[in-house]
Coordinates of C-alpha atoms and ligand atoms in Angstrom, one line a residue:
X206 CA -0.6 2.7 16.8
X207 CA 0.1 3.9 13.3
X208 CA 2.8 6.6 13.0
X209 CA 3.2 8.5 9.7
X210 CA 5.9 11.0 8.7
X211 CA 4.7 13.8 6.5
X212 CA 5.3 17.3 5.3
X213 CA 2.8 20.1 5.6
X214 CA 3.4 23.8 4.8
X215 CA 7.1 23.2 4.2
X216 CA 7.8 21.4 7.5
X217 CA 8.2 17.8 8.3
X218 CA 6.6 16.0 11.3
X219 CA 5.4 12.7 12.6
X220 CA 1.8 12.1 13.5
X221 CA -0.4 9.3 14.9
X222 CA -2.9 8.1 12.3
X223 CA -6.5 8.1 13.5
X224 CA -9.5 6.7 11.8
X225 CA -8.2 4.6 8.9
X226 CA -10.8 2.0 8.1
X227 CA -9.2 -0.1 5.4
X228 CA -8.4 0.9 1.8
X229 CA -10.1 1.2 -1.5
X230 CA -8.8 -0.5 -4.7
X231 CA -6.5 2.4 -5.5
X232 CA -4.9 2.2 -2.0
X233 CA -6.7 5.3 -0.6
X234 CA -7.9 5.0 2.9
X235 CA -11.7 4.8 3.4
X236 CA -13.3 7.2 5.8
X237 CA -12.0 10.3 7.4
X238 CA -8.3 9.9 8.4
X239 CA -6.5 12.5 10.5
X240 CA -2.9 12.8 11.8
X241 CA -2.4 13.9 15.4
X242 CA 0.9 15.7 15.2
X243 CA 3.4 14.4 17.8
X244 CA 5.9 16.4 19.8
X245 CA 9.4 14.9 19.1
X246 CA 9.9 11.7 17.3
X247 CA 8.7 8.1 17.6
X248 CA 12.1 6.6 18.7
X249 CA 11.6 8.0 22.2
X250 CA 8.6 8.7 24.4
X251 CA 6.5 11.4 22.8
X252 CA 3.3 13.3 23.4
X253 CA 0.5 13.9 21.0
X254 CA 0.0 17.6 20.4
X255 CA -3.7 17.4 19.8
X256 CA -3.2 19.4 16.5
X257 CA -5.1 17.2 14.0
X258 CA -4.5 17.4 10.3
X259 CA -6.7 15.7 7.6
X260 CA -4.6 13.1 5.7
X261 CA -5.6 14.7 2.4
X262 CA -4.0 18.0 3.4
X263 CA -0.5 16.6 4.0
X264 CA 2.0 14.8 1.9
X265 CA 3.1 11.4 3.3
X266 CA 6.8 10.8 3.3
X267 CA 8.8 7.6 3.8
X268 CA 7.8 6.7 7.4
X269 CA 11.4 6.6 8.5
X270 CA 14.7 7.8 7.0
X271 CA 16.9 4.6 7.4
X272 CA 20.6 4.8 7.7
X273 CA 20.5 1.4 5.9
X274 CA 18.0 -1.0 4.5
X275 CA 19.0 -4.6 4.9
X276 CA 17.3 -6.9 2.4
X277 CA 16.9 -10.6 2.7
X278 CA 16.8 -12.7 -0.5
X279 CA 15.0 -16.0 -1.0
X280 CA 13.1 -16.1 2.3
X281 CA 10.0 -17.7 0.7
X282 CA 10.7 -21.1 -0.8
X283 CA 8.2 -20.7 -3.7
X284 CA 9.7 -17.4 -4.8
X285 CA 13.2 -18.9 -4.7
X286 CA 11.9 -21.8 -6.8
X287 CA 10.3 -19.5 -9.4
X288 CA 13.7 -17.9 -10.1
X289 CA 15.3 -21.4 -10.2
X290 CA 17.1 -21.2 -6.9
X291 CA 17.2 -23.3 -3.8
X292 CA 16.5 -21.8 -0.3
X293 CA 20.1 -20.9 0.8
X294 CA 21.7 -22.5 3.9
X295 CA 22.4 -19.1 5.2
X296 CA 20.1 -16.1 4.6
X297 CA 21.2 -13.9 1.7
X298 CA 21.6 -10.4 3.0
X299 CA 22.1 -7.3 0.8
X300 CA 21.8 -3.5 1.1
X301 CA 19.6 -1.0 -0.4
X302 CA 21.1 2.5 0.1
X303 CA 19.3 5.3 1.9
X304 CA 19.1 7.1 -1.5
X305 CA 16.8 4.3 -2.9
X306 CA 14.0 5.1 -0.3
X307 CA 10.9 6.8 -1.5
X308 CA 7.5 7.3 0.1
X309 CA 3.8 6.6 -0.7
X310 CA 2.8 8.0 -4.0
X311 CA 6.4 8.9 -5.1
X312 CA 7.3 7.7 -8.6
X313 CA 9.5 4.7 -9.2
X314 CA 11.9 5.9 -11.9
X315 CA 12.6 3.1 -14.4
X316 CA 16.4 2.9 -14.6
X317 CA 18.1 3.5 -18.0
X318 CA 20.3 0.4 -17.7
X319 CA 17.6 -2.2 -17.3
X320 CA 14.9 -3.7 -19.5
X321 CA 13.3 -5.9 -16.8
X322 CA 12.3 -4.2 -13.5
X323 CA 10.2 -6.3 -11.1
X324 CA 8.0 -5.6 -8.1
X325 CA 8.6 -7.5 -4.9
X326 CA 6.0 -7.0 -2.1
X327 CA 7.6 -7.4 1.3
X328 CA 6.9 -6.9 5.0
X329 CA 9.4 -4.3 6.3
X330 CA 10.6 -4.3 9.9
X331 CA 11.5 -0.9 11.4
X332 CA 14.2 -0.9 14.1
X333 CA 13.5 1.2 17.1
X334 CA 16.7 1.3 19.0
X335 CA 20.5 1.0 18.5
X336 CA 21.4 -2.7 18.8
X337 CA 24.0 -5.3 18.0
X338 CA 24.5 -9.0 18.8
X339 CA 20.8 -9.3 19.6
X340 CA 19.9 -12.7 21.2
X341 CA 16.9 -14.4 19.8
X342 CA 14.8 -13.9 22.9
X343 CA 15.5 -10.1 22.8
X344 CA 14.8 -9.6 19.0
X345 CA 11.3 -8.4 19.5
X346 CA 12.4 -5.6 21.8
X347 CA 14.4 -3.8 19.1
X348 CA 11.5 -3.6 16.7
X349 CA 9.5 -0.3 16.6
X350 CA 7.0 -1.6 14.1
X351 CA 6.2 -2.7 10.6
X352 CA 5.5 -1.1 7.3
X353 CA 5.0 -2.1 3.6
X354 CA 7.9 -2.3 1.2
X355 CA 8.5 -2.9 -2.5
X356 CA 11.9 -4.3 -3.1
X357 CA 12.0 -3.1 -6.7
X358 CA 14.6 -5.1 -8.6
X359 CA 16.3 -4.8 -12.0
X360 CA 16.1 -8.6 -12.6
X361 CA 18.2 -8.6 -15.7
X362 CA 21.0 -6.8 -13.9
X363 CA 20.6 -9.0 -10.9
X364 CA 21.2 -12.1 -13.1
X365 CA 24.2 -10.4 -14.9
X366 CA 26.1 -9.0 -11.9
X367 CA 27.5 -10.9 -8.9
X368 CA 26.7 -8.2 -6.4
X369 CA 23.1 -6.9 -6.3
X370 CA 24.1 -3.3 -5.5
X371 CA 22.9 -1.8 -8.8
X372 CA 20.1 -4.2 -9.4
X373 CA 18.4 -3.5 -6.0
X374 CA 20.0 -0.2 -5.0
X375 CA 19.1 2.2 -7.8
X376 CA 17.4 5.5 -6.9
X377 CA 13.6 5.0 -6.1
X378 CA 14.0 1.2 -5.8
X379 CA 12.8 1.1 -2.2
X380 CA 9.2 2.5 -1.7
X381 CA 8.3 2.3 2.0
X382 CA 5.0 3.2 3.8
X383 CA 2.3 4.3 4.2
X384 CA 3.2 4.4 8.0
X385 CA 4.7 2.3 10.8
X386 CA 2.2 0.0 12.6
X387 CA 3.6 -0.5 16.1
X388 CA 1.0 -2.9 17.4
X389 CA 1.1 -5.8 15.0
X390 CA 1.3 -8.9 17.1
X391 CA 4.4 -11.0 16.4
X392 CA 2.4 -14.2 16.9
X393 CA 0.0 -13.1 14.2
X394 CA 2.9 -12.5 11.8
X395 CA 4.2 -16.0 12.6
X396 CA 0.7 -17.5 12.1
X397 CA 0.5 -15.6 8.8
X398 CA -0.7 -12.3 7.6
X399 CA -1.5 -11.7 4.0
X400 CA 0.7 -9.7 1.8
X401 CA -0.4 -8.8 -1.7
X402 CA 0.9 -6.9 -4.7
X403 CA -1.3 -5.5 -7.4
X404 CA -0.4 -3.9 -10.7
X405 CA -3.0 -1.6 -12.2
X406 CA -5.5 -3.1 -9.8
X407 CA -4.8 -6.7 -10.9
X408 CA -3.5 -9.1 -8.2
X409 CA 0.1 -10.4 -9.0
X410 CA 1.3 -11.7 -5.6
X411 CA -0.7 -13.1 -2.7
X412 CA 1.4 -14.6 0.1
X413 CA 1.5 -15.2 3.8
X414 CA 4.2 -14.3 6.3
X415 CA 3.7 -17.9 7.7
X416 CA 5.7 -19.0 4.6
X417 CA 8.9 -17.2 5.6
X418 CA 11.8 -19.6 5.7
X419 CA 13.5 -17.6 8.5
X420 CA 11.5 -15.8 11.1
X421 CA 11.9 -12.1 11.8
X422 CA 13.7 -12.7 15.1
X423 CA 16.1 -15.1 13.3
X424 CA 16.9 -12.5 10.7
X425 CA 17.6 -9.9 13.4
X426 CA 20.0 -12.3 15.1
X427 CA 21.7 -13.0 11.8
X428 CA 22.1 -9.3 10.8
X429 CA 23.2 -7.9 14.2
X430 CA 25.8 -10.7 14.5
X431 CA 27.6 -8.7 11.9
X432 CA 26.5 -5.0 12.2
X433 CA 24.9 -2.5 14.5
X434 CA 21.4 -1.5 13.6
X435 CA 20.3 2.1 14.3
X436 CA 16.8 3.5 15.1
X437 CA 15.0 3.8 11.8
X438 CA 16.9 1.1 10.0
X439 CA 14.8 -1.2 8.0
X440 CA 14.9 -5.0 7.3
X441 CA 13.1 -6.3 4.2
X442 CA 12.0 -9.8 5.0
X443 CA 11.7 -11.3 1.5
X444 CA 9.0 -11.6 -1.1
X445 CA 6.5 -14.4 -1.8
X446 CA 6.1 -16.0 -5.3
X447 CA 4.6 -14.2 -8.2
X448 CA 7.2 -11.5 -9.0
X449 CA 7.0 -10.0 -12.4
X450 CA 7.7 -7.0 -14.6
X451 CA 6.7 -3.3 -14.2
X452 CA 6.3 -0.9 -17.1
X453 CA 6.2 2.8 -17.7
X454 CA 2.8 4.1 -16.4
X455 CA 2.0 1.1 -14.1
X456 CA 0.5 1.7 -10.7
X457 CA 1.9 -0.8 -8.3
X458 CA 0.5 -1.3 -4.8
X459 CA 1.6 -3.4 -1.9
X460 CA -1.0 -4.2 0.7
X461 CA -0.3 -6.0 4.0
X462 CA -3.0 -7.1 6.3
X463 CA -3.1 -5.0 9.5
X464 CA -0.8 -2.3 8.1
X465 CA -2.1 -0.7 4.9
X466 CA -1.4 0.0 1.3
X467 CA 1.7 1.5 -0.3
X468 CA 1.0 2.6 -3.9
X469 CA 3.5 4.0 -6.4
X470 CA 3.5 4.8 -10.1
X471 CA 6.3 3.8 -12.5
X472 CA 7.7 6.5 -14.7
X473 CA 10.5 6.7 -17.3
X474 CA 13.5 8.5 -15.9
X475 CA 13.3 11.9 -17.6
Ligands
MG229 MG1 13.2 -9.0 -2.1

């Protein structure tokens, strides 16, 4: 099931996405797509209302409002190598604040303090329930589903500052969407689903989740050893090789097999 969060006529709701049959080159879904508005929210049992809205009549929002986004750095060996790093012995975890989150189609505002902002296509895990000290064999149980993320990074600032808070935490640096896919088979993720980044329609990254150094369950164990995760929290699982710069006016799109496409435009902060 695909669950989107959206606004329509000034109110915000969740809905089950029906009828999406893949995407065109600009990230727009092919075919007639509707949202069946749900009663309640997706973190508990809910009912479909039967009230169906066409996708083009609503504005998609970030599919969840995370209390925190926990990023994982250098979780693909080829990407670590392209930036001159080894794969670390212990996963590198960092935060992106809730204020960095934007939704599908929202602009990425190029920060004033950087001259080198990069895209990073990533599979995002959406947490479904409050959890801490999760054992490996229970890790799958705390996942609501998966969405696409762009871990937008001010690379020059990341190299210059020991903590990555500014480099990866600036406003608009965490596009999420277009919706949460709740039925992606974990075995398929382990075997490898494709994740791709395009800029202005040109492919820049093409990776496979089979190349993750640490699996999603291992990352959940590592993170929840230290902190409680809340419903709606998000884990970014790292980016494959091929990162590179974004410029004012660029259209950047992250596409993940079985989920969809998250597209955003880069603008100068006005
Ligand atoms: Mg990243």
